[in-house]
XYZ file of C-alpha atoms in Angstrom:
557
model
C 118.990 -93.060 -112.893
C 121.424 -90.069 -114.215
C 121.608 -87.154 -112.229
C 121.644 -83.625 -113.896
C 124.519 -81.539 -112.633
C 123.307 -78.952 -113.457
C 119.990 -78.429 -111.856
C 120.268 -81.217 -109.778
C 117.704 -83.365 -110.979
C 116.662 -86.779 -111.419
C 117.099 -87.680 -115.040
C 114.680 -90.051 -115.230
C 111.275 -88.062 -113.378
C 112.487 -84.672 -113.352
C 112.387 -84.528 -109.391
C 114.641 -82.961 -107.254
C 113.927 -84.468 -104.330
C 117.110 -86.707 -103.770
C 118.331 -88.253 -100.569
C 122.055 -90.289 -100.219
C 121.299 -93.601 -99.484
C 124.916 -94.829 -99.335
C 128.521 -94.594 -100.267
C 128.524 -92.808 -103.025
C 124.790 -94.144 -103.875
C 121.889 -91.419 -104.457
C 118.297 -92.425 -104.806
C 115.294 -90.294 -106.181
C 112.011 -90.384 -103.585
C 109.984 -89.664 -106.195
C 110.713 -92.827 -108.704
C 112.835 -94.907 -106.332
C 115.531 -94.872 -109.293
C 119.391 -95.251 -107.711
C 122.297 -93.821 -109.131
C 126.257 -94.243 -108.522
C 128.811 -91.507 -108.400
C 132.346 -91.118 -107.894
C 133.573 -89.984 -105.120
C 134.798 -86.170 -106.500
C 131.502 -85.963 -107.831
C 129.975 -87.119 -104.476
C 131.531 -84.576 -102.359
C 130.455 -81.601 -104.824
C 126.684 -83.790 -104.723
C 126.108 -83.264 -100.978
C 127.509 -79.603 -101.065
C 124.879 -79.107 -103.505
C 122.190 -81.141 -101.699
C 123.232 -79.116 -98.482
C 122.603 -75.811 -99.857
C 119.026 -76.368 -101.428
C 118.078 -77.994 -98.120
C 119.156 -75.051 -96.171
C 117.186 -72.694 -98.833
C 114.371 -75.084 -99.079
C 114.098 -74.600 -95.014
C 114.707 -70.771 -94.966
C 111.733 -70.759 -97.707
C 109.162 -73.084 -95.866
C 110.167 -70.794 -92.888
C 109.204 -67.612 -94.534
C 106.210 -69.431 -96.089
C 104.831 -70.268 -92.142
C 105.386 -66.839 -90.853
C 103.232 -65.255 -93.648
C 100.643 -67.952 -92.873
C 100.762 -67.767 -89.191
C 100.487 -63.986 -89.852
C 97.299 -63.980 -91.541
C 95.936 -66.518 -89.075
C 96.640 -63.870 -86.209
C 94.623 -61.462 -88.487
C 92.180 -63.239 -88.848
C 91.225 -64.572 -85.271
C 91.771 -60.912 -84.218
C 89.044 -59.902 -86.453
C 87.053 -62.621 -85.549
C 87.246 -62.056 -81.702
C 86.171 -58.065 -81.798
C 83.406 -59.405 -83.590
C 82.062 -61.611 -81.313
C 82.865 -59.364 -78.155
C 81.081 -56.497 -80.273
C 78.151 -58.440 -80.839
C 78.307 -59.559 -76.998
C 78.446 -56.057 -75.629
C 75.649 -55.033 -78.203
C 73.346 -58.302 -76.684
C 74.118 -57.286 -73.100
C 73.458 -53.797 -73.146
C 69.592 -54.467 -75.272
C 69.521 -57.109 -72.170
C 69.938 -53.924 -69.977
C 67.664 -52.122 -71.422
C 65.283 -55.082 -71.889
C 65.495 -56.038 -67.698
C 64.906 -52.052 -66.832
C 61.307 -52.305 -68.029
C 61.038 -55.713 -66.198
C 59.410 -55.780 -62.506
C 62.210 -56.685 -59.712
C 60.723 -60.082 -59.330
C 61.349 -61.270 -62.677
C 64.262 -60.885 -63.191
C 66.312 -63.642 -63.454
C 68.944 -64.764 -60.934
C 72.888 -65.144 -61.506
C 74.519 -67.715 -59.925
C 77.667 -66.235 -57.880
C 81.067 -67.610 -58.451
C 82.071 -70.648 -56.061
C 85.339 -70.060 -54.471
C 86.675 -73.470 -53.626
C 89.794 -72.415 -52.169
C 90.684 -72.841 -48.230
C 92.666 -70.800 -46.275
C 96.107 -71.676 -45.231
C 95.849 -70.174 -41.706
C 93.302 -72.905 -40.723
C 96.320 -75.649 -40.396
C 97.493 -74.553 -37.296
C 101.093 -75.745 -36.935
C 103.023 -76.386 -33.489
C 106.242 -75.851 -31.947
C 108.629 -77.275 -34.459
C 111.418 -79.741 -33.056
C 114.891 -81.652 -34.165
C 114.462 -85.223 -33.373
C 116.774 -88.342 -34.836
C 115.190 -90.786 -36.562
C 116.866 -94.462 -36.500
C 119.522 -95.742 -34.961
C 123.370 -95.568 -34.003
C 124.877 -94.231 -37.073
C 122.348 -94.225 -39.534
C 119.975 -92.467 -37.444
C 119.212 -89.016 -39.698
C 117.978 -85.407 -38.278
C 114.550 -84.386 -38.857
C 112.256 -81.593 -38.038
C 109.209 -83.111 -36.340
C 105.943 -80.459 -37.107
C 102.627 -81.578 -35.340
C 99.696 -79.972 -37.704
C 95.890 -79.288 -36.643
C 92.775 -79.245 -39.071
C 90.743 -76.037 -37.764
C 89.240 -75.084 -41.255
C 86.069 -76.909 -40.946
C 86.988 -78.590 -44.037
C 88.293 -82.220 -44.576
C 91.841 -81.639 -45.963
C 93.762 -83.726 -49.034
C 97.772 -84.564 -48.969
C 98.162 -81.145 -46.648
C 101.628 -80.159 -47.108
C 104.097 -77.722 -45.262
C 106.986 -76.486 -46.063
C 110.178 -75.376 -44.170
C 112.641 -73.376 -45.099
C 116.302 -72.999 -43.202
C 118.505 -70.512 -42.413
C 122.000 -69.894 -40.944
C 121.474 -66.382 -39.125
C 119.916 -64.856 -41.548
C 121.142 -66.255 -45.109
C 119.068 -69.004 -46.466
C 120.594 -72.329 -47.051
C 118.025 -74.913 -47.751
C 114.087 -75.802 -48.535
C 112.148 -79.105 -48.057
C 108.216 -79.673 -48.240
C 106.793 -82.942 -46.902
C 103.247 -83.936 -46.672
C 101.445 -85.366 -43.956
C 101.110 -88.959 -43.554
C 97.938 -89.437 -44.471
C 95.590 -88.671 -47.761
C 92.395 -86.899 -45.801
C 92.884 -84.910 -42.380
C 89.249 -84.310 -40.697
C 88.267 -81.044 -39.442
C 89.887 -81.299 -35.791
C 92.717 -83.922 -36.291
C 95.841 -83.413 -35.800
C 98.888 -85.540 -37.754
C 102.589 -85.318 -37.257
C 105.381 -84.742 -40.213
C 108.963 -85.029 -39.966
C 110.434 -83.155 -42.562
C 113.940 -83.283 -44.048
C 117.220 -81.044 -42.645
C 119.715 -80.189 -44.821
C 122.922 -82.218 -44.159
C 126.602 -81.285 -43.398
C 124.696 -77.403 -42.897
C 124.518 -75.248 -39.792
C 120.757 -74.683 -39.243
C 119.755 -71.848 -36.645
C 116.286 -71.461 -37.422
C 113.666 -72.244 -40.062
C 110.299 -70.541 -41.195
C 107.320 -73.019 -41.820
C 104.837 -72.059 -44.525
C 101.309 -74.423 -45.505
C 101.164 -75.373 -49.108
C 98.269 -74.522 -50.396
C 95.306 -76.547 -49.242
C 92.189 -77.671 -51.376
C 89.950 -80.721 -50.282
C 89.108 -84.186 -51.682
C 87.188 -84.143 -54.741
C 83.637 -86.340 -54.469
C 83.896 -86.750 -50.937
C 80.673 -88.680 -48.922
C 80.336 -89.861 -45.069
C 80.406 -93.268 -44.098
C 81.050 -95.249 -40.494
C 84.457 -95.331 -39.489
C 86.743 -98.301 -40.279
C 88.740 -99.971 -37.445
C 91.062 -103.148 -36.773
C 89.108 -106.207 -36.079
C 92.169 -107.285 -34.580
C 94.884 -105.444 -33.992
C 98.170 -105.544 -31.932
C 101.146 -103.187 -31.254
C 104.699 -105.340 -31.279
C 107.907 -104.302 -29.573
C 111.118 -105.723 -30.140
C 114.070 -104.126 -29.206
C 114.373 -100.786 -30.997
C 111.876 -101.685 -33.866
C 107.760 -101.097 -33.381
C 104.970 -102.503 -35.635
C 101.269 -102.339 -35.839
C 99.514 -105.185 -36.927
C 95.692 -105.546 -37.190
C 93.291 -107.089 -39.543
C 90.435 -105.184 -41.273
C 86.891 -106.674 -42.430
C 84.678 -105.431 -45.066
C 81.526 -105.828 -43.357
C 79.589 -103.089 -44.581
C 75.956 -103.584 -45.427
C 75.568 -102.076 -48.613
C 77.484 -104.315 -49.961
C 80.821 -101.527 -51.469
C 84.202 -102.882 -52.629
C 86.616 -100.728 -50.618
C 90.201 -99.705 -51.630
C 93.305 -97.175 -51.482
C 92.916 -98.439 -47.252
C 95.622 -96.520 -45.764
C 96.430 -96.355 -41.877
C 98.548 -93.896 -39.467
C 99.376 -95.141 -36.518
C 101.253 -92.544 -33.871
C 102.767 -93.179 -30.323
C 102.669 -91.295 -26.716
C 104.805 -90.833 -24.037
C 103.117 -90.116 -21.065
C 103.079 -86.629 -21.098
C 101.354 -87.060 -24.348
C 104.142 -86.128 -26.634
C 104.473 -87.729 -30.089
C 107.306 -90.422 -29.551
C 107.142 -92.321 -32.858
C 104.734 -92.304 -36.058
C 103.854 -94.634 -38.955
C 101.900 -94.877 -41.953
C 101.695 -97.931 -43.938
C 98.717 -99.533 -46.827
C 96.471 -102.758 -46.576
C 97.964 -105.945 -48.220
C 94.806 -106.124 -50.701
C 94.706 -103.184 -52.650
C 90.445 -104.004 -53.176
C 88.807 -105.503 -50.342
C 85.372 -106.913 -51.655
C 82.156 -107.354 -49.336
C 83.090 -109.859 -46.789
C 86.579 -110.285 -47.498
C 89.559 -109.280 -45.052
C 93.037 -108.161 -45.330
C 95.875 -107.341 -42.956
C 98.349 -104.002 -42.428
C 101.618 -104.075 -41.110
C 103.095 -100.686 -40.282
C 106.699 -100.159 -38.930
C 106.589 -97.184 -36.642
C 109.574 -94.903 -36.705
C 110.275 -94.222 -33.136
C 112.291 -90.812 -31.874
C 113.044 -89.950 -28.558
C 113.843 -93.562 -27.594
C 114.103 -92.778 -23.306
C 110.531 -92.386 -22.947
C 108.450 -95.294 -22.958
C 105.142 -95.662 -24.717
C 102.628 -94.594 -22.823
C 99.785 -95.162 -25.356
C 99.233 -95.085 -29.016
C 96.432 -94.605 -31.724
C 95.226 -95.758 -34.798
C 92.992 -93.999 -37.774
C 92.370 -95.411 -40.800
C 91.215 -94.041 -44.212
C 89.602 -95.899 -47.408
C 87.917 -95.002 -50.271
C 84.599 -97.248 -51.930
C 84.973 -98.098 -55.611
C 82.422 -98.320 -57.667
C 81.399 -100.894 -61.060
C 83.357 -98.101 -63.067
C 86.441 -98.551 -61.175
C 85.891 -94.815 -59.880
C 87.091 -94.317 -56.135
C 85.542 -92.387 -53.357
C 86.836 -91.289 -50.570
C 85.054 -91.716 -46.890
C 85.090 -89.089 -44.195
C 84.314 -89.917 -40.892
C 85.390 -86.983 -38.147
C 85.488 -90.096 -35.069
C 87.761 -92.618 -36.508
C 90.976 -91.989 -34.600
C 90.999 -94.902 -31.809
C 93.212 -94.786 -29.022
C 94.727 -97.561 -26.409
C 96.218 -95.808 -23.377
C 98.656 -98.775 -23.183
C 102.298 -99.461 -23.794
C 103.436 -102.352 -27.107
C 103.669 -106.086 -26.354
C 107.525 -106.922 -26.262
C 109.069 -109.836 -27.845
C 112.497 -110.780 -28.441
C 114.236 -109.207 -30.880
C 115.523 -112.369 -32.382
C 112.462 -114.183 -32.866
C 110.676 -113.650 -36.489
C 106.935 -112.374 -36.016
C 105.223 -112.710 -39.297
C 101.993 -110.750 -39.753
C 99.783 -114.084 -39.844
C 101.577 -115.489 -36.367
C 100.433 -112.156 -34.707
C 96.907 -112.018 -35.847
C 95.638 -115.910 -35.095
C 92.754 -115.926 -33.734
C 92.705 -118.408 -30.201
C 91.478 -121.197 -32.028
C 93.874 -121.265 -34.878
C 96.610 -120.907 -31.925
C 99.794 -123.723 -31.585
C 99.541 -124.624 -27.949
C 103.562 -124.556 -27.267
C 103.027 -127.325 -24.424
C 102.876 -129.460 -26.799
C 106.815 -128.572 -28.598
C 109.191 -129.764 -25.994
C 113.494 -129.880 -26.655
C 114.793 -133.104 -26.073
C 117.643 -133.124 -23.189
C 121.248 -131.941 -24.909
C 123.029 -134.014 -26.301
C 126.627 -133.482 -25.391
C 128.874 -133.604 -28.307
C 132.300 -131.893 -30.420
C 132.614 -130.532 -33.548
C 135.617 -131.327 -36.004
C 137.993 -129.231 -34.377
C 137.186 -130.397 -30.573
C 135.071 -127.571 -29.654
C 132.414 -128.354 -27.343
C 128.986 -128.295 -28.602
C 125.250 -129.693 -28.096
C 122.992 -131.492 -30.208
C 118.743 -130.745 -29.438
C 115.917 -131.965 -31.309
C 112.295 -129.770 -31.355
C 109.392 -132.928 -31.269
C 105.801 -132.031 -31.967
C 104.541 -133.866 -29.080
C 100.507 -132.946 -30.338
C 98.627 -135.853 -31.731
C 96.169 -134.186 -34.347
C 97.870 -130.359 -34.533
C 100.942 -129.496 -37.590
C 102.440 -126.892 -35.945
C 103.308 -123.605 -38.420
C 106.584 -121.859 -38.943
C 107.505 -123.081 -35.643
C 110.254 -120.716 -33.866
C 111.686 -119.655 -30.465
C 115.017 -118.122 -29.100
C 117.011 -120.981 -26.678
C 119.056 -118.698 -24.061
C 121.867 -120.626 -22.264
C 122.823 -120.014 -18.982
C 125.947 -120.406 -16.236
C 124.074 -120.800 -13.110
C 122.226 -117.036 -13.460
C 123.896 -115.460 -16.167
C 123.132 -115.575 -19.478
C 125.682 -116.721 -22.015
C 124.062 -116.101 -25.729
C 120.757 -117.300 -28.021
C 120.200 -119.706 -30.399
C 117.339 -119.370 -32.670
C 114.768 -122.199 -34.035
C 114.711 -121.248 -37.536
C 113.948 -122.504 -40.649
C 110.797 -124.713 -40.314
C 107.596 -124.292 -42.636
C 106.151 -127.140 -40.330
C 106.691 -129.793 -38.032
C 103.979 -132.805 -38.404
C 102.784 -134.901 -35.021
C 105.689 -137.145 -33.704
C 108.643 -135.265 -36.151
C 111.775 -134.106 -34.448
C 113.565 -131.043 -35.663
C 117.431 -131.090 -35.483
C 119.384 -128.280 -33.767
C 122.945 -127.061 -32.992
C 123.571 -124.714 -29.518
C 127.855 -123.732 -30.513
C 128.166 -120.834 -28.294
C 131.638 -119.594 -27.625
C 132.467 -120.865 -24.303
C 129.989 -124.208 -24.000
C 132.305 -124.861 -20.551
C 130.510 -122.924 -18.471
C 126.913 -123.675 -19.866
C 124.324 -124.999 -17.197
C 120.940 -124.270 -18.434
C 118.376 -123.609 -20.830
C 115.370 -121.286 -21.394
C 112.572 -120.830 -24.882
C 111.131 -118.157 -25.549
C 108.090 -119.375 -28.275
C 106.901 -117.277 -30.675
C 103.010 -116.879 -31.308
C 102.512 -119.467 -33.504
C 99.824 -121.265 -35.898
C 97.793 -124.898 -36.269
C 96.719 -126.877 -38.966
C 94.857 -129.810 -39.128
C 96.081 -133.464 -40.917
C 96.756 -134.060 -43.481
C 98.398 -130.046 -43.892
C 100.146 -128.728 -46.355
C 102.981 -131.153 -47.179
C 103.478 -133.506 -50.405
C 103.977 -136.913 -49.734
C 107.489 -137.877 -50.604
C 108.942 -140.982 -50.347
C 112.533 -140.958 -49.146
C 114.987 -144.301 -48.869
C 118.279 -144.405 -47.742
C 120.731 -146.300 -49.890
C 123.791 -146.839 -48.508
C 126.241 -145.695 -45.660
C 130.013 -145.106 -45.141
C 131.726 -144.126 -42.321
C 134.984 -142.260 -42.857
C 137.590 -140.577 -41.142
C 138.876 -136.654 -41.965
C 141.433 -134.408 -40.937
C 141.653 -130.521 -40.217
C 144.747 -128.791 -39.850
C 143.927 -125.148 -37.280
C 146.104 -122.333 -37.763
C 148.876 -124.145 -39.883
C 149.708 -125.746 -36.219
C 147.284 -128.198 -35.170
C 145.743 -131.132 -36.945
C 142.305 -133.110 -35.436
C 140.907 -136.130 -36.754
C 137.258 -136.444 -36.955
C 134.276 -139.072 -38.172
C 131.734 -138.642 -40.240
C 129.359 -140.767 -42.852
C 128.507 -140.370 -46.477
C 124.825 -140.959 -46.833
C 123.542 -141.796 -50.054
C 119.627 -142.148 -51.244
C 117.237 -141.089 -53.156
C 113.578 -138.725 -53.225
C 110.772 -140.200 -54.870
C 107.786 -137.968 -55.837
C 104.144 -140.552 -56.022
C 101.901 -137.879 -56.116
C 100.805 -136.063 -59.707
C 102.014 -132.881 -59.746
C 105.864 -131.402 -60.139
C 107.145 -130.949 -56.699
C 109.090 -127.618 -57.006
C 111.733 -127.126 -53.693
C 112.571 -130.071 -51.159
C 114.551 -129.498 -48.250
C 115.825 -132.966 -46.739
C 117.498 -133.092 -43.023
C 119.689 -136.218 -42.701
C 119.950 -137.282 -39.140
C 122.857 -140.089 -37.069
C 122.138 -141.681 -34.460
C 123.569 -144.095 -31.836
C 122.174 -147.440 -30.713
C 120.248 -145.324 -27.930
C 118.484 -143.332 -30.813
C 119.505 -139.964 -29.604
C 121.437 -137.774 -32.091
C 125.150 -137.646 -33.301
C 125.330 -135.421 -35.820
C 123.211 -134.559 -39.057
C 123.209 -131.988 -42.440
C 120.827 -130.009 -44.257
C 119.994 -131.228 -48.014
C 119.150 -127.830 -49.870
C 120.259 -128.768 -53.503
C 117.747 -131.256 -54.517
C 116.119 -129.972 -58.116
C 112.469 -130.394 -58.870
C 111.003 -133.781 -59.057
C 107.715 -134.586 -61.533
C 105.468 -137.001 -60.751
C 106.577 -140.425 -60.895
C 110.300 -139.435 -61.192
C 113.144 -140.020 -57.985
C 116.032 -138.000 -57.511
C 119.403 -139.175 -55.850
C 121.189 -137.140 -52.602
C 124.319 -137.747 -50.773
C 125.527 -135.950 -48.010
C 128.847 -136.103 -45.622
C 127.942 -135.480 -41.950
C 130.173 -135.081 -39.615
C 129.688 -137.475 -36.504
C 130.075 -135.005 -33.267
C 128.572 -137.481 -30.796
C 129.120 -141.410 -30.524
C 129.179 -143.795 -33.222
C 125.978 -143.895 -35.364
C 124.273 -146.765 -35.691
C 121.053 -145.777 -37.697
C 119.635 -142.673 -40.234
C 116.375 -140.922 -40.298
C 115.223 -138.071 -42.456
C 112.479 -135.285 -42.060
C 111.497 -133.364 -45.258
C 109.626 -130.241 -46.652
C 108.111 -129.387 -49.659
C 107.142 -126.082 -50.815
C-alpha cells in the first residue's frame, strides 16, 4: 500500500479509513493493505490521523443531535395525537353513559394501595448494651419492635440516627432478624453505634414497610428435637426439624430466631441462624445450630423461645413463604451447661437415646506415673472401650486433677473419630505442678454409637524393627538431662480396594507389665491405594520404665 499525503488516502482502495498498527506501520481497514513510513513522516501521519478523527467525531456528533431532534418531534406529535384521540373517546363515552340507566353502567375497579403504614411497628425503649466479650465486646443499641399492622411484615427495618446535643454525627439501619414478622410478634435488633463518637441521644425512624409477596397459611414448623447449650460465656440452640407435612411440599429458605429471658422477662441475648439443608424434601430432616449473642451477662436465663420460618418450593423452583401467627414456642427454663472445654458437635447433641454411647462403658486406666525428657513429672492414661458390640463416636471428656479438694487444671480427650471394642486411647496429664496432684474427675461429653463393623478401613499394620537410644537436652544453656527413647520402624498396608486417603497411626511402649511408657502420634503417612504399603518410623521418648513391647491403634478417614 502507498499512502497519499495529500488527502490521506489509501493508494490502493481509495479509503481513508486508516488505523497504526505498529512502529511506523499503517494498515488500511478497508483492503487490509500495510504500508511503512519513516519516522518524520510518521509523526506528521498521526497528527493528520488525529485531526480527521476529532472532525470525524464533532461531525457524527452534530449528525446525532439533528437525528435525536427530529425523533423528539416526532414522538411529540405522536403523543398529542393519541391523548387527543383519548380525550375525544372519553368524552363520546360521557355522553354515551348519560343516556344509560344507573344500573348499567359499568364498574371501575379502584386503585389498590399496597402500602402499610409505618406507625404500626411500634418500637420500645431503646437501650446501649455490649455485645461480646472482654475487649472485643462492641456497643450496640438494642430496639425491641412489635407487629400491630394486621399485616405479616418482610425484612422490617429501622433506622437510628445519633446525635451529640443537637448536631448529628452518625446513621445506621439494621433489619430485624428474621424475613416475615406476624401481626402481633415482637423481634429484637441491635443496631450499630458509631465508634470513638460521643452519642447523647438518637431518633429511631421505620423504613418503609411492604409485605411478602405470594404469601399462603400453613401449620407452624417446630424442633423435633431441640436443646439450648451453655458453656461458659457462649449459648447455642440446637434442634432438628422434620418435613412431615402431608401434602407432600419440598420446603426451603428455613430460617430460625431464637431469643433469651431473664426473669423479669427482659431480652438477655438473641440469635438467628439457617437450616444445614438449604431444601428439605418430604420426609427428610435437617439440623440448625444458632449461636446466641448474649448481653447483659449478670442475669441468668430465665427462659427462652424459638420461631421458625420456611418457605414451600414448588416443581418450578418458585418459593413461597408460610405464615403462621402461633409459631413462637417458648420453654420457661434456663440452658443445659457443659464445660467450656469439651467440643459439642451438632450431631452429639441431637442423638436420639438409642443412638446414645453409654459412658460406663469408657473407663481411664489408673496413671501411670512417669517423666518427660527434662525430669518433669508427668502421667501416662489410656481411654479403653470397655463395650463389647458398641464403636464409640468422637469420643471426648475434660480430666480435672485435683490436690485433695482443689482443683489444679484440665486435660482434654481430643482427637478421636472412634474408639472400636477393647482399643485403648493414649493420653498425657503435664500440668504445671504434677507434685501436688491427688485425684481425678471426667466430665463426658454426649456422645454417639455405632454398630460393628463401623466406619473404619481395615489396615494392616506390622512393626519392623526397634532401637532403643539414649538423648540429651541441654535447659537454659545450664543444665543437661539424659533421656531414653526408641526408634520404631514399620510399615501400613492397605488390603481393601479403594485408595485410603488420611491415616493417623498412634505408636505405643510398654513394659513387661503391659502398662504404658511412652508413645507418639504418626500424622504424616500419605495416601495408600489398594494393594500398596507404606513405611513409618517414629522416635518416642520412653517417660516410664523400660519398654519391652509395641502396639498401634489407627484411623482412617
Amino acid at each position: 500500500m502507498t499512502i497519499d499525503l495529500q488527502t490521506l488516502k489509501c493508494g490502493e482502495c481509495g479509503s481513508s479509513v486508516l488505523k497504526r498498527t505498529g512502529l511506523n506501520e499503517y494498515t488500511c481497514d478497508h483492503c487490509g493493505s500495510v504500508t511503512l513510513v519513516e519516522d518524520n513522516v510518521s509523526d506528521r501521519l498521526e497528527r493528520v490521523l488525529n485531526q480527521v478523527k476529532n472532525e470525524a467525531g464533532r461531525q457524527l456528533a452534530v449528525e446525532e443531535a439533528l437525528r435525536q431532534k427530529l425523533m423528539l418531534r416526532k414522538v411529540g406529535i405522536g403523543v398529542a395525537v393519541v391523548l387527543g384521540v383519548v380525550l375525544v373517546g372519553r368524552v363520546i363515552g360521557l355522553f354515551i353513559d348519560a343516556g344509560r340507566p344507573t344500573e348499567a353502567r359499568p364498574v371501575v375497579a379502584a386503585a389498590i394501595d399496597r402500602s402499610i403504614p409505618v406507625d404500626g411497628l411500634k418500637l420500645g425503649e431503646p437501650r446501649q448494651v455490649l455485645v461480646g466479650s472482654g475487649s472485643s465486646a462492641q456497643p450496640k443499641l438494642l430496639v425491641m419492635a412489635r407487629n400491630e399492622t394486621g399485616k405479616p411484615l418482610s425484612r422490617a427495618g429501622i433506622r437510628a440516627t445519633y446525635f451529640d446535643g443537637e448536631s448529628k454525627v452518625d446513621e445506621r439501619t439494621e433489619t430485624l432478624p428474621i424475613f416475615v414478622l406476624e401481626p402481633g410478634e415482637s423481634a429484637p435488633a441491635l443496631i450499630d453505634m458509631p465508634n470513638g463518637k460521643n452519642v447523647t441521644r438518637q431518633e429511631l425512624q421505620v423504613q418503609k414497610l411492604s409485605g411478602p409477596y405470594n404469601a399462603v397459611q400453613g401449620p407452624r414448623l417446630a424442633f423435633t428435637r431441640v436443646r439450648l447449650v451453655q458453656q461458659g460465656d457462649r449459648v447455642r440452640l440446637v434442634g432438628r426439624i422434620d418435613n412431615a407435612r402431608k401434602d407432600a411440599a419440598t420446603l426451603g429458605g428455613i430460617d430460625v430466631l431464637a431469643t433469651l429471658y431473664d426473669d423479669a422477662g427482659q431480652v438477655i441475648g438473641f440469635g438467628h441462624g439457617y437450616a444445614q439443608a438449604s431444601e428439605l424434601k418430604p420426609g427428610a430432616q435437617t439440623s440448625v445450630d444458632v449461636s446466641v449473642a448474649r448481653f447483659g451477662r449478670a442475669a441468668a436465663i430465665a427462659a427462652w423461645d424459638y420461631r421458625i420460618g420456611y418457605n414451600t418450593i414448588d416443581a418450578s423452583g418458585s418459593r413461597t413463604p408460610v405464615l403462621n401467627a402461633d409459631r413462637v414456642i417458648r420453654t420457661a427454663a434456663g440452658p443445659e451447661s457443659f464445660n467450656p472445654d469439651l467440643h459439642l458437635g451438632t450431631d452429639d447433641l441431637l442423638a436420639e437415646d438409642s443412638e446414645r454411647f453409654d459412658p460406663k462403658d469408657l473407663e481411664l486406666l489408673p496413671l501411670v506415673d512417669g517423666r518427660n525428657n527434662i525430669q518433669q513429672r508427668l502421667f501416662l492414661g489410656e481411654l479403653v472401650n470397655r463395650s463389647t458390640d458398641a464403636i464409640v463416636l468422637a469420643p471426648g471428656g475434660v480430666i480435672s486433677r485435683f490436690s485433695g479438694s482443689k482443683a489444679h487444671g484440665t486435660t482434654n480427650i481430643t482427637g478421636l473419630a472412634y474408639l472400636y471394642p477393647g482399643e485403648r486411647f493414649p493420653i498425657f496429664l503435664e500440668p504445671e505442678d504434677m507434685e501436688r496432684f491427688t485425684s481425678t474427675r471426667i466430665e463426658w461429653k454426649p456422645m454417639r454409637r455405632a454398630a460393628l463393623p463401623g466406619p473404619r478401613k481395615p489396615l494392616e499394620v506390622k512393626v519392623t524393627g526397634t532401637k532403643a537410644e539414649l538423648g540429651s537436652v541441654l535447659l537454659n544453656f545450664s543444665q543437661r538431662f539424659t533421656y531414653k527413647s526408641v526408634e520404631v520402624t514399620g510399615s501400613v498396608k492397605n488390603p481393601g480396594n479403594a485408595i485410603i486417603g488420611k491415616v493417623r497411626l498412634w505408636v505405643s511402649l510398654r513394659d513387661r507389665n503391659g502398662q504404658l511408657t511412652g508413645f507418639k502420634l504418626v500424622e504424616n503417612l500419605p495416601a495408600i491405594a489398594p494393594g500398596e504399603s507404606v513405611p513409618f518410623q517414629v522416635d518416642i521418648t520412653q517417660n516410664g520404665r523400660d519398654f519391652a513391647s509395641v502396639t498401634t491403634l489407627y484411623q482412617t478417614e
